[in-house]
């Protein structure tokens, strides 16, 4: 049996190159060596208000983009979290073994809560639901971007705490980050990671942006006060552009340095535009084909949910019996 991976994306907005380079590109590579479950995590999305019709549309758009990026639905499951009720049920059971202090320490919670007048309880418990997503499938490995490292540590802590309290139940999962592109930064502010939910017209490059818009955004990207690439003194904006190029091109460090050292920023940006457009164009073509046939996409989501359901149900049964809650015989 192949080891299993699980990972997800929130349908909170337009998927961007950070989601692709940090997570989805890695999934495409790993899906042949692992039994793979890729999830559109809509129950996570609603920890912040989502306009219902728009959420519905984003769920299907996110699923279509997974396939367009190269996830093969004959090999991997592409599922919507809310179609498998076990996620929410396990989340409650795990909430009861998770200290509030562990959740209040999460930097994503602190960042997102700081921007709100009233903080929903769901935003605080978000990482418990994430732990439930992963532990429900006894995943061995979780390919994510670097911003999820802290939540992954928490997932491991919750699994270990449960195992210590109730006996060995969960596989304790490993985190898998990509070598390049694990943390793509905002083009307008290279101190902040690129995010779907961040504001600013030039913040992110969406996977569905037309080439002319990609060029416009990249040419405006924040750099620093040097005129050209200096590997000793470069700031985070230039570093970000170089790593975006490297992640799309696959060049090694030596080739990068030889080509880009001393290059003026205008020329660097043109190279990045070319690499990003070349990487994204085939994704956009496949996306157009996939969305032309909505019945096909719904079929993939239905079949995947049916395929993963028995795995989820069997873990949930085990957890309930370990905890002693009353279940049907
Ligand atoms: P939101 O702003 O709604 O939280 P997001 O852009 O952070 O959106 P998520 O759905 O939270 O996207 O994360 C999906 C996956 O993409 C995760 O594996 C996450 O680690 C990865 N990811 C998100 N942003 C980046 C980024 N800037 N660089 C690399 N990976 C990223
Ligand atoms: Mg996020």
Coordinates of C-alpha atoms and ligand atoms in Angstrom, one line a residue:
X1 CA 0.0 0.0 0.0
X2 CA 1.2 3.5 -0.9
X3 CA 1.6 6.0 2.0
X4 CA -1.2 8.6 2.0
X5 CA -1.2 12.4 1.6
X6 CA -3.9 14.9 2.4
X7 CA -4.0 18.6 1.6
X8 CA -6.5 21.4 1.0
X9 CA -7.2 24.9 -0.2
X10 CA -9.9 27.3 1.0
X11 CA -12.3 28.5 -1.7
X12 CA -12.0 32.0 -0.3
X13 CA -10.9 33.8 -3.5
X14 CA -8.9 33.4 -6.7
X15 CA -6.1 30.9 -6.4
X16 CA -2.7 32.5 -6.8
X17 CA 0.8 31.5 -7.7
X18 CA 1.6 31.1 -4.0
X19 CA -1.0 28.4 -3.7
X20 CA 0.3 26.8 -6.8
X21 CA 4.0 26.9 -6.0
X22 CA 3.6 26.3 -2.3
X23 CA 1.1 23.5 -2.5
X24 CA -0.6 22.3 -5.7
X25 CA 2.6 22.0 -7.9
X26 CA 4.0 19.7 -5.2
X27 CA 0.7 17.6 -5.1
X28 CA 1.0 17.1 -8.9
X29 CA 4.4 15.6 -8.4
X30 CA 3.6 13.5 -5.4
X31 CA 0.3 12.0 -6.5
X32 CA 2.0 9.1 -8.3
X33 CA 3.9 8.0 -5.2
X34 CA 1.2 8.5 -2.6
X35 CA -2.5 7.7 -2.3
X36 CA -3.7 11.3 -2.5
X37 CA -6.7 13.2 -1.2
X38 CA -7.0 16.8 -2.2
X39 CA -9.7 18.8 -0.6
X40 CA -11.6 22.0 -1.2
X41 CA -12.0 23.1 2.5
X42 CA -15.3 25.1 2.4
X43 CA -15.9 24.7 6.1
X44 CA -12.6 26.5 6.7
X45 CA -13.6 29.3 4.3
X46 CA -16.7 30.2 6.4
X47 CA -14.6 31.0 9.4
X48 CA -14.7 34.4 7.8
X49 CA -18.0 35.6 6.2
X50 CA -18.4 34.4 2.5
X51 CA -21.2 35.6 0.3
X52 CA -23.1 32.3 -0.3
X53 CA -23.6 32.3 -4.1
X54 CA -20.0 33.4 -4.5
X55 CA -18.7 30.6 -2.2
X56 CA -20.6 28.0 -4.2
X57 CA -18.9 29.4 -7.4
X58 CA -15.5 29.4 -5.8
X59 CA -15.8 25.8 -4.6
X60 CA -16.3 24.6 -8.2
X61 CA -13.6 27.0 -9.5
X62 CA -11.1 25.7 -7.0
X63 CA -11.9 22.1 -7.9
X64 CA -11.5 22.8 -11.6
X65 CA -8.2 24.5 -11.0
X66 CA -6.9 21.5 -9.1
X67 CA -7.5 19.4 -12.2
X68 CA -6.2 22.1 -14.6
X69 CA -2.9 22.3 -12.6
X70 CA -2.5 18.5 -13.3
X71 CA -4.2 16.6 -10.5
X72 CA -5.4 13.4 -12.2
X73 CA -8.8 12.4 -10.8
X74 CA -8.3 8.7 -11.8
X75 CA -5.3 8.6 -9.5
X76 CA -6.2 11.1 -6.8
X77 CA -9.4 12.1 -4.9
X78 CA -10.6 15.7 -5.4
X79 CA -13.3 16.2 -2.8
X80 CA -15.3 19.0 -1.1
X81 CA -14.9 18.9 2.7
X82 CA -18.6 19.6 3.5
X83 CA -19.7 16.5 1.4
X84 CA -18.1 14.3 4.0
X85 CA -19.8 15.1 7.4
X86 CA -17.1 13.1 9.4
X87 CA -14.8 16.2 9.1
X88 CA -17.0 18.3 11.3
X89 CA -17.8 15.5 13.7
X90 CA -14.1 14.6 14.3
X91 CA -13.4 18.3 14.7
X92 CA -15.7 18.4 17.7
X93 CA -14.2 15.3 19.3
X94 CA -10.7 16.8 18.9
X95 CA -11.8 20.2 20.1
X96 CA -12.4 18.5 23.5
X97 CA -8.8 17.4 23.8
X98 CA -7.2 20.7 22.6
X99 CA -6.2 23.4 25.2
X100 CA -7.4 26.9 24.3
X101 CA -3.9 28.2 24.9
X102 CA -2.6 26.1 22.0
X103 CA -5.1 27.8 19.7
X104 CA -4.5 31.4 21.0
X105 CA -0.8 31.1 20.2
X106 CA -1.4 30.5 16.4
X107 CA 0.0 33.5 14.4
X108 CA -2.6 33.1 11.6
X109 CA -5.4 33.5 14.2
X110 CA -3.7 36.5 15.8
X111 CA -3.2 38.2 12.3
X112 CA -6.7 37.5 11.1
X113 CA -8.4 38.3 14.4
X114 CA -6.5 41.6 14.7
X115 CA -8.4 42.9 11.6
X116 CA -11.9 42.1 13.0
X117 CA -14.2 43.9 15.3
X118 CA -15.9 40.7 16.4
X119 CA -14.0 37.4 16.2
X120 CA -16.0 34.2 15.4
X121 CA -15.2 31.1 17.5
X122 CA -14.6 29.3 14.3
X123 CA -11.6 31.4 13.5
X124 CA -10.0 30.2 16.8
X125 CA -10.9 26.5 16.3
X126 CA -9.8 26.5 12.7
X127 CA -6.6 24.5 13.3
X128 CA -8.6 21.8 15.1
X129 CA -10.7 21.3 12.0
X130 CA -7.5 21.2 10.0
X131 CA -6.2 18.5 12.3
X132 CA -9.5 16.6 11.9
X133 CA -9.2 16.8 8.0
X134 CA -5.7 15.2 8.1
X135 CA -6.1 12.7 11.0
X136 CA -9.5 11.5 9.6
X137 CA -7.6 9.9 6.7
X138 CA -4.6 8.8 8.8
X139 CA -2.4 10.8 6.3
X140 CA 1.3 10.1 6.6
X141 CA 2.3 13.3 5.0
X142 CA 0.8 16.8 4.3
X143 CA 2.3 18.9 1.4
X144 CA 1.6 22.6 2.3
X145 CA 3.2 26.0 2.1
X146 CA 5.4 27.3 4.9
X147 CA 2.6 29.4 6.4
X148 CA 1.0 26.1 7.5
X149 CA 4.0 24.8 9.4
X150 CA 2.7 26.0 12.7
X151 CA -0.8 24.5 12.2
X152 CA 0.9 21.2 11.2
X153 CA 2.9 21.2 14.5
X154 CA -0.4 21.7 16.3
X155 CA -2.0 18.8 14.3
X156 CA 0.9 16.6 15.5
X157 CA 0.5 17.8 19.1
X158 CA -3.3 17.0 19.0
X159 CA -2.7 13.6 17.5
X160 CA 0.0 12.8 20.1
X161 CA -2.2 14.1 23.0
X162 CA -5.1 12.0 21.8
X163 CA -2.9 8.9 21.4
X164 CA -1.5 9.4 24.9
X165 CA -5.0 9.8 26.5
X166 CA -6.9 7.1 24.6
X167 CA -4.3 4.8 23.2
X168 CA -2.7 4.7 19.8
X169 CA -5.3 5.9 17.3
X170 CA -3.9 8.4 14.9
X171 CA -0.9 8.4 12.5
X172 CA 1.2 11.4 13.4
X173 CA 1.7 13.2 10.0
X174 CA 4.8 14.8 8.5
X175 CA 4.9 18.2 6.9
X176 CA 6.2 18.4 3.3
X177 CA 7.4 21.8 2.0
X178 CA 8.6 22.5 -1.5
X179 CA 12.3 23.3 -1.9
X180 CA 11.5 26.6 -3.7
X181 CA 8.3 28.6 -3.5
X182 CA 7.3 27.5 0.0
X183 CA 6.5 31.2 0.9
X184 CA 5.7 33.5 -2.0
X185 CA 5.4 37.1 -0.8
X186 CA 3.0 39.8 -1.8
X187 CA 4.2 41.8 -4.9
X188 CA 3.0 45.1 -3.3
X189 CA 4.5 44.3 0.1
X190 CA 7.2 41.6 0.2
X191 CA 7.1 41.5 4.0
X192 CA 3.7 39.8 3.9
X193 CA 2.9 36.4 2.3
X194 CA 0.7 36.4 -0.8
X195 CA -2.9 35.7 0.2
X196 CA -6.2 35.2 -1.5
X197 CA -8.0 37.3 1.1
X198 CA -5.5 40.2 1.1
X199 CA -6.6 43.4 -0.5
X200 CA -4.6 45.4 -3.1
X201 CA -4.8 45.2 -6.9
X202 CA -1.1 44.4 -7.3
X203 CA -0.8 42.0 -4.3
X204 CA -1.2 38.6 -6.0
X205 CA -1.0 37.0 -9.4
X206 CA -4.1 34.8 -9.8
X207 CA -3.8 31.6 -11.8
X208 CA -6.6 32.9 -14.1
X209 CA -5.1 36.4 -14.7
X210 CA -4.6 37.1 -18.4
X211 CA -1.0 37.6 -19.5
X212 CA -1.3 41.3 -19.9
X213 CA -2.5 41.7 -16.3
X214 CA 0.3 39.4 -15.1
X215 CA 2.8 41.7 -16.8
X216 CA 1.3 44.8 -15.4
X217 CA 1.3 43.5 -11.8
X218 CA 4.9 42.2 -12.0
X219 CA 6.3 45.4 -13.6
X220 CA 4.9 47.3 -10.6
X221 CA 6.3 44.8 -8.0
X222 CA 8.1 46.4 -5.1
X223 CA 11.9 46.0 -5.3
X224 CA 14.5 48.0 -3.4
X225 CA 16.8 51.0 -3.8
X226 CA 19.5 49.2 -5.7
X227 CA 19.4 49.5 -9.5
X228 CA 20.2 45.9 -10.3
X229 CA 20.4 42.4 -8.7
X230 CA 23.1 42.2 -6.0
X231 CA 23.1 38.8 -4.2
X232 CA 24.8 40.3 -1.1
X233 CA 22.4 43.2 -0.4
X234 CA 19.1 42.4 -2.1
X235 CA 15.9 43.1 -0.3
X236 CA 12.9 40.8 0.1
X237 CA 11.1 42.1 -3.0
X238 CA 13.9 41.1 -5.3
X239 CA 14.4 37.8 -3.5
X240 CA 10.7 37.1 -4.0
X241 CA 10.9 37.8 -7.8
X242 CA 14.0 35.5 -8.1
X243 CA 12.3 32.7 -6.2
X244 CA 9.1 33.0 -8.3
X245 CA 11.3 32.7 -11.4
X246 CA 13.2 29.8 -10.0
X247 CA 10.1 27.9 -8.9
X248 CA 8.6 28.2 -12.4
X249 CA 11.8 27.5 -14.4
X250 CA 13.3 24.8 -12.2
X251 CA 16.8 26.3 -12.6
X252 CA 19.3 25.5 -9.9
X253 CA 20.9 28.1 -7.6
X254 CA 24.2 28.3 -9.6
X255 CA 22.3 28.9 -12.9
X256 CA 20.1 31.5 -11.2
X257 CA 23.1 33.4 -9.8
X258 CA 25.1 33.3 -13.1
X259 CA 22.1 34.6 -15.1
X260 CA 20.7 37.2 -12.8
X261 CA 23.6 38.7 -10.8
X262 CA 24.0 42.4 -12.0
X263 CA 20.8 42.3 -14.0
X264 CA 18.7 45.6 -14.0
X265 CA 15.3 45.3 -12.3
X266 CA 13.4 46.1 -15.5
X267 CA 15.0 43.1 -17.3
X268 CA 14.6 40.8 -14.2
X269 CA 10.9 41.6 -14.2
X270 CA 10.6 40.8 -17.9
X271 CA 12.2 37.4 -17.3
X272 CA 9.8 36.7 -14.4
X273 CA 6.8 37.7 -16.6
X274 CA 7.9 35.2 -19.3
X275 CA 8.4 32.4 -16.8
X276 CA 5.1 32.9 -15.0
X277 CA 3.1 33.2 -18.3
X278 CA 4.7 30.1 -19.7
X279 CA 3.9 28.2 -16.5
X280 CA 0.3 29.4 -16.3
X281 CA -0.9 29.4 -19.9
X282 CA -1.3 25.6 -20.1
X283 CA -3.2 25.7 -16.8
X284 CA -5.6 28.3 -18.2
X285 CA -6.2 26.3 -21.4
X286 CA -7.0 23.1 -19.4
X287 CA -9.2 25.2 -17.1
X288 CA -11.3 26.4 -20.1
X289 CA -11.7 22.8 -21.2
X290 CA -12.7 21.5 -17.8
X291 CA -15.3 24.2 -17.1
X292 CA -16.9 23.7 -20.5
X293 CA -18.2 20.4 -19.0
X294 CA -19.7 21.0 -15.6
X295 CA -21.2 17.5 -15.4
X296 CA -17.7 16.0 -15.6
X297 CA -16.5 18.1 -12.6
X298 CA -19.5 17.2 -10.5
X299 CA -18.9 13.6 -11.4
X300 CA -15.3 13.8 -10.1
X301 CA -16.4 15.4 -6.8
X302 CA -19.2 12.8 -6.3
X303 CA -16.9 9.9 -7.0
X304 CA -14.1 11.2 -4.9
X305 CA -16.4 11.8 -1.9
X306 CA -17.8 8.2 -2.2
X307 CA -14.2 6.9 -2.4
X308 CA -12.9 8.6 0.7
X309 CA -16.1 8.2 2.8
X310 CA -15.3 4.7 4.1
X311 CA -11.8 5.7 5.2
X312 CA -13.2 8.7 7.1
X313 CA -16.1 6.6 8.6
X314 CA -13.8 3.9 9.9
X315 CA -11.4 6.4 11.6
X316 CA -14.4 8.2 13.2
X317 CA -15.8 4.9 14.5
X318 CA -12.5 4.0 16.1
X319 CA -12.2 7.5 17.7
X320 CA -15.7 7.3 19.1
X321 CA -15.2 3.9 20.6
X322 CA -11.9 4.9 22.1
X323 CA -13.5 7.9 23.7
X324 CA -16.5 5.9 24.9
X325 CA -19.2 8.0 23.3
X326 CA -22.4 6.1 22.5
X327 CA -22.5 4.7 18.9
X328 CA -24.9 2.4 17.1
X329 CA -23.9 -1.2 17.3
Ligands
LIG1 P1 -6.5 32.9 2.7 O1 -6.0 34.3 2.6 O2 -8.0 32.8 2.5 O3 -6.1 32.2 4.0 P2 -4.4 31.6 1.3 O4 -3.8 32.3 0.0 O5 -3.6 31.8 2.5 O6 -5.9 32.2 1.5 P3 -5.1 28.9 1.8 O7 -6.3 28.3 1.2 O8 -5.2 29.3 3.2 O9 -4.6 30.1 0.9 O10 -3.9 27.9 1.7 C1 -3.8 26.9 0.7 C2 -2.4 26.3 0.5 O11 -1.6 27.3 -0.2 C3 -1.7 26.0 1.8 O12 -1.0 24.8 1.6 C4 -0.8 27.1 2.0 O13 0.3 26.8 2.8 C5 -0.4 27.5 0.6 N1 -0.1 28.9 0.5 C6 -0.9 29.9 0.8 N2 -0.3 31.1 0.6 C7 1.0 30.8 0.2 C8 2.1 31.6 -0.2 N3 2.1 32.9 -0.2 N4 3.3 30.9 -0.6 C9 3.3 29.6 -0.6 N5 2.3 28.8 -0.3 C10 1.1 29.4 0.1
LIG2 MG1 -4.4 30.9 4.3

